[in-house]
Amino acid sequence: MLSNAPANGLELLSLMAAKAAERASAQLYGSIRLAKCEGLELAEGFIADEVDLESWAVRADEQYAVIAVFATASQEDGGRRMAASGRFTFAALPRQRVRRA
């Protein structure tokens, strides 16, 4: 998936996944796991220190949360440019029952 990604793409993806997991943890009860990453787009020429991350819950219920993450960076003219975007789906892990002897 990342074979054609920009040089700093893996670091940016890691930050985006962490931001998405943080948002998903607020939406789901208990432990979570990353179930799917889709729609990932990474632009050339951005490093992780240059971007601001934003995350939004697109859809959430008791089992799953779909989180959209956007990374934007400043432009020389004062505007903002999309550096990366992606959607991450997280699943709530089943709760473990505590057995008593």
JSON list of C-alpha atoms in Angstrom, two decimals:
[
{"chain": "A", "resi": 1, "resn": "MET", "atom": "CA", "xyz": [0.00, 0.00, 0.00]},
{"chain": "A", "resi": 2, "resn": "LEU", "atom": "CA", "xyz": [2.77, 2.46, 0.85]},
{"chain": "A", "resi": 3, "resn": "SER", "atom": "CA", "xyz": [5.26, 1.36, -1.83]},
{"chain": "A", "resi": 4, "resn": "ASN", "atom": "CA", "xyz": [4.61, 4.53, -3.87]},
{"chain": "A", "resi": 5, "resn": "ALA", "atom": "CA", "xyz": [4.08, 6.81, -0.87]},
{"chain": "A", "resi": 6, "resn": "PRO", "atom": "CA", "xyz": [6.09, 9.99, -0.32]},
{"chain": "A", "resi": 7, "resn": "ALA", "atom": "CA", "xyz": [9.32, 9.66, 1.69]},
{"chain": "A", "resi": 8, "resn": "ASN", "atom": "CA", "xyz": [7.68, 10.87, 4.91]},
{"chain": "A", "resi": 9, "resn": "GLY", "atom": "CA", "xyz": [4.41, 9.07, 4.25]},
{"chain": "A", "resi": 10, "resn": "LEU", "atom": "CA", "xyz": [4.82, 6.38, 6.89]},
{"chain": "A", "resi": 11, "resn": "GLU", "atom": "CA", "xyz": [5.42, 8.93, 9.66]},
{"chain": "A", "resi": 12, "resn": "LEU", "atom": "CA", "xyz": [2.41, 10.97, 8.54]},
{"chain": "A", "resi": 13, "resn": "LEU", "atom": "CA", "xyz": [0.25, 7.83, 8.34]},
{"chain": "A", "resi": 14, "resn": "SER", "atom": "CA", "xyz": [1.31, 6.88, 11.86]},
{"chain": "A", "resi": 15, "resn": "LEU", "atom": "CA", "xyz": [0.26, 10.29, 13.20]},
{"chain": "A", "resi": 16, "resn": "MET", "atom": "CA", "xyz": [-3.06, 10.08, 11.37]},
{"chain": "A", "resi": 17, "resn": "ALA", "atom": "CA", "xyz": [-3.77, 6.58, 12.71]},
{"chain": "A", "resi": 18, "resn": "ALA", "atom": "CA", "xyz": [-2.97, 7.73, 16.26]},
{"chain": "A", "resi": 19, "resn": "LYS", "atom": "CA", "xyz": [-5.31, 10.72, 15.90]},
{"chain": "A", "resi": 20, "resn": "ALA", "atom": "CA", "xyz": [-8.05, 8.44, 14.55]},
{"chain": "A", "resi": 21, "resn": "ALA", "atom": "CA", "xyz": [-7.55, 5.97, 17.41]},
{"chain": "A", "resi": 22, "resn": "GLU", "atom": "CA", "xyz": [-7.82, 8.79, 19.93]},
{"chain": "A", "resi": 23, "resn": "ARG", "atom": "CA", "xyz": [-11.17, 9.86, 18.43]},
{"chain": "A", "resi": 24, "resn": "ALA", "atom": "CA", "xyz": [-12.41, 6.24, 18.19]},
{"chain": "A", "resi": 25, "resn": "SER", "atom": "CA", "xyz": [-11.53, 5.65, 21.85]},
{"chain": "A", "resi": 26, "resn": "ALA", "atom": "CA", "xyz": [-13.85, 8.50, 22.75]},
{"chain": "A", "resi": 27, "resn": "GLN", "atom": "CA", "xyz": [-16.64, 6.95, 20.66]},
{"chain": "A", "resi": 28, "resn": "LEU", "atom": "CA", "xyz": [-16.34, 3.27, 21.64]},
{"chain": "A", "resi": 29, "resn": "TYR", "atom": "CA", "xyz": [-16.44, 1.64, 25.07]},
{"chain": "A", "resi": 30, "resn": "GLY", "atom": "CA", "xyz": [-13.41, -0.37, 26.18]},
{"chain": "A", "resi": 31, "resn": "SER", "atom": "CA", "xyz": [-10.52, -1.58, 24.04]},
{"chain": "A", "resi": 32, "resn": "ILE", "atom": "CA", "xyz": [-10.47, -1.00, 20.30]},
{"chain": "A", "resi": 33, "resn": "ARG", "atom": "CA", "xyz": [-8.64, -2.35, 17.27]},
{"chain": "A", "resi": 34, "resn": "LEU", "atom": "CA", "xyz": [-8.03, -0.91, 13.83]},
{"chain": "A", "resi": 35, "resn": "ALA", "atom": "CA", "xyz": [-10.25, -2.86, 11.43]},
{"chain": "A", "resi": 36, "resn": "LYS", "atom": "CA", "xyz": [-9.73, -1.01, 8.16]},
{"chain": "A", "resi": 37, "resn": "CYS", "atom": "CA", "xyz": [-7.90, 1.93, 6.57]},
{"chain": "A", "resi": 38, "resn": "GLU", "atom": "CA", "xyz": [-9.32, 3.23, 3.31]},
{"chain": "A", "resi": 39, "resn": "GLY", "atom": "CA", "xyz": [-9.30, 6.26, 1.07]},
{"chain": "A", "resi": 40, "resn": "LEU", "atom": "CA", "xyz": [-5.76, 7.11, 2.12]},
{"chain": "A", "resi": 41, "resn": "GLU", "atom": "CA", "xyz": [-4.16, 9.95, 0.15]},
{"chain": "A", "resi": 42, "resn": "LEU", "atom": "CA", "xyz": [-0.73, 11.40, 0.91]},
{"chain": "A", "resi": 43, "resn": "ALA", "atom": "CA", "xyz": [0.58, 14.45, -0.95]},
{"chain": "A", "resi": 44, "resn": "GLU", "atom": "CA", "xyz": [4.26, 14.95, -1.79]},
{"chain": "A", "resi": 45, "resn": "GLY", "atom": "CA", "xyz": [6.51, 17.30, 0.11]},
{"chain": "A", "resi": 46, "resn": "PHE", "atom": "CA", "xyz": [5.07, 17.36, 3.62]},
{"chain": "A", "resi": 47, "resn": "ILE", "atom": "CA", "xyz": [6.63, 16.24, 6.85]},
{"chain": "A", "resi": 48, "resn": "ALA", "atom": "CA", "xyz": [4.74, 15.40, 10.01]},
{"chain": "A", "resi": 49, "resn": "ASP", "atom": "CA", "xyz": [5.97, 18.51, 11.86]},
{"chain": "A", "resi": 50, "resn": "GLU", "atom": "CA", "xyz": [4.40, 20.79, 9.23]},
{"chain": "A", "resi": 51, "resn": "VAL", "atom": "CA", "xyz": [0.83, 19.55, 9.43]},
{"chain": "A", "resi": 52, "resn": "ASP", "atom": "CA", "xyz": [-2.18, 20.12, 11.63]},
{"chain": "A", "resi": 53, "resn": "LEU", "atom": "CA", "xyz": [-4.42, 17.09, 12.15]},
{"chain": "A", "resi": 54, "resn": "GLU", "atom": "CA", "xyz": [-8.19, 17.09, 12.41]},
{"chain": "A", "resi": 55, "resn": "SER", "atom": "CA", "xyz": [-10.40, 14.07, 13.05]},
{"chain": "A", "resi": 56, "resn": "TRP", "atom": "CA", "xyz": [-14.14, 13.57, 12.78]},
{"chain": "A", "resi": 57, "resn": "ALA", "atom": "CA", "xyz": [-16.40, 10.66, 13.62]},
{"chain": "A", "resi": 58, "resn": "VAL", "atom": "CA", "xyz": [-18.22, 9.90, 10.37]},
{"chain": "A", "resi": 59, "resn": "ARG", "atom": "CA", "xyz": [-20.28, 7.09, 11.83]},
{"chain": "A", "resi": 60, "resn": "ALA", "atom": "CA", "xyz": [-20.27, 5.35, 15.20]},
{"chain": "A", "resi": 61, "resn": "ASP", "atom": "CA", "xyz": [-22.34, 2.79, 17.05]},
{"chain": "A", "resi": 62, "resn": "GLU", "atom": "CA", "xyz": [-21.60, 0.32, 19.87]},
{"chain": "A", "resi": 63, "resn": "GLN", "atom": "CA", "xyz": [-19.44, -1.92, 17.66]},
{"chain": "A", "resi": 64, "resn": "TYR", "atom": "CA", "xyz": [-17.69, 0.29, 15.10]},
{"chain": "A", "resi": 65, "resn": "ALA", "atom": "CA", "xyz": [-16.49, 3.84, 14.59]},
{"chain": "A", "resi": 66, "resn": "VAL", "atom": "CA", "xyz": [-15.48, 5.30, 11.23]},
{"chain": "A", "resi": 67, "resn": "ILE", "atom": "CA", "xyz": [-13.10, 8.20, 11.67]},
{"chain": "A", "resi": 68, "resn": "ALA", "atom": "CA", "xyz": [-12.01, 10.65, 8.96]},
{"chain": "A", "resi": 69, "resn": "VAL", "atom": "CA", "xyz": [-8.63, 12.31, 9.45]},
{"chain": "A", "resi": 70, "resn": "PHE", "atom": "CA", "xyz": [-7.34, 15.33, 7.55]},
{"chain": "A", "resi": 71, "resn": "ALA", "atom": "CA", "xyz": [-3.81, 16.73, 7.63]},
{"chain": "A", "resi": 72, "resn": "THR", "atom": "CA", "xyz": [-3.42, 20.28, 6.38]},
{"chain": "A", "resi": 73, "resn": "ALA", "atom": "CA", "xyz": [-0.35, 22.46, 6.00]},
{"chain": "A", "resi": 74, "resn": "SER", "atom": "CA", "xyz": [0.22, 26.19, 5.54]},
{"chain": "A", "resi": 75, "resn": "GLN", "atom": "CA", "xyz": [0.99, 27.56, 2.10]},
{"chain": "A", "resi": 76, "resn": "GLU", "atom": "CA", "xyz": [3.30, 30.46, 1.33]},
{"chain": "A", "resi": 77, "resn": "ASP", "atom": "CA", "xyz": [0.35, 32.62, 0.24]},
{"chain": "A", "resi": 78, "resn": "GLY", "atom": "CA", "xyz": [-1.28, 32.23, 3.65]},
{"chain": "A", "resi": 79, "resn": "GLY", "atom": "CA", "xyz": [-3.81, 29.57, 2.72]},
{"chain": "A", "resi": 80, "resn": "ARG", "atom": "CA", "xyz": [-3.99, 25.92, 3.73]},
{"chain": "A", "resi": 81, "resn": "ARG", "atom": "CA", "xyz": [-3.34, 22.85, 1.61]},
{"chain": "A", "resi": 82, "resn": "MET", "atom": "CA", "xyz": [-4.44, 19.25, 2.11]},
{"chain": "A", "resi": 83, "resn": "ALA", "atom": "CA", "xyz": [-1.35, 17.18, 2.94]},
{"chain": "A", "resi": 84, "resn": "ALA", "atom": "CA", "xyz": [-3.16, 13.89, 3.60]},
{"chain": "A", "resi": 85, "resn": "SER", "atom": "CA", "xyz": [-6.55, 12.37, 4.28]},
{"chain": "A", "resi": 86, "resn": "GLY", "atom": "CA", "xyz": [-7.94, 8.97, 5.13]},
{"chain": "A", "resi": 87, "resn": "ARG", "atom": "CA", "xyz": [-10.73, 7.00, 6.76]},
{"chain": "A", "resi": 88, "resn": "PHE", "atom": "CA", "xyz": [-10.09, 4.57, 9.57]},
{"chain": "A", "resi": 89, "resn": "THR", "atom": "CA", "xyz": [-12.57, 2.01, 10.89]},
{"chain": "A", "resi": 90, "resn": "PHE", "atom": "CA", "xyz": [-12.16, 0.81, 14.46]},
{"chain": "A", "resi": 91, "resn": "ALA", "atom": "CA", "xyz": [-13.96, -2.06, 16.15]},
{"chain": "A", "resi": 92, "resn": "ALA", "atom": "CA", "xyz": [-14.72, -2.43, 19.83]},
{"chain": "A", "resi": 93, "resn": "LEU", "atom": "CA", "xyz": [-13.16, -5.57, 21.26]},
{"chain": "A", "resi": 94, "resn": "PRO", "atom": "CA", "xyz": [-15.53, -7.95, 23.05]},
{"chain": "A", "resi": 95, "resn": "ARG", "atom": "CA", "xyz": [-15.49, -7.48, 26.79]},
{"chain": "A", "resi": 96, "resn": "GLN", "atom": "CA", "xyz": [-13.83, -10.26, 28.76]},
{"chain": "A", "resi": 97, "resn": "ARG", "atom": "CA", "xyz": [-15.91, -11.88, 31.45]},
{"chain": "A", "resi": 98, "resn": "VAL", "atom": "CA", "xyz": [-14.22, -12.18, 34.80]},
{"chain": "A", "resi": 99, "resn": "ARG", "atom": "CA", "xyz": [-14.64, -15.67, 36.20]},
{"chain": "A", "resi": 100, "resn": "ARG", "atom": "CA", "xyz": [-14.59, -16.19, 39.90]},
{"chain": "A", "resi": 101, "resn": "ALA", "atom": "CA", "xyz": [-13.52, -19.40, 41.55]}
]
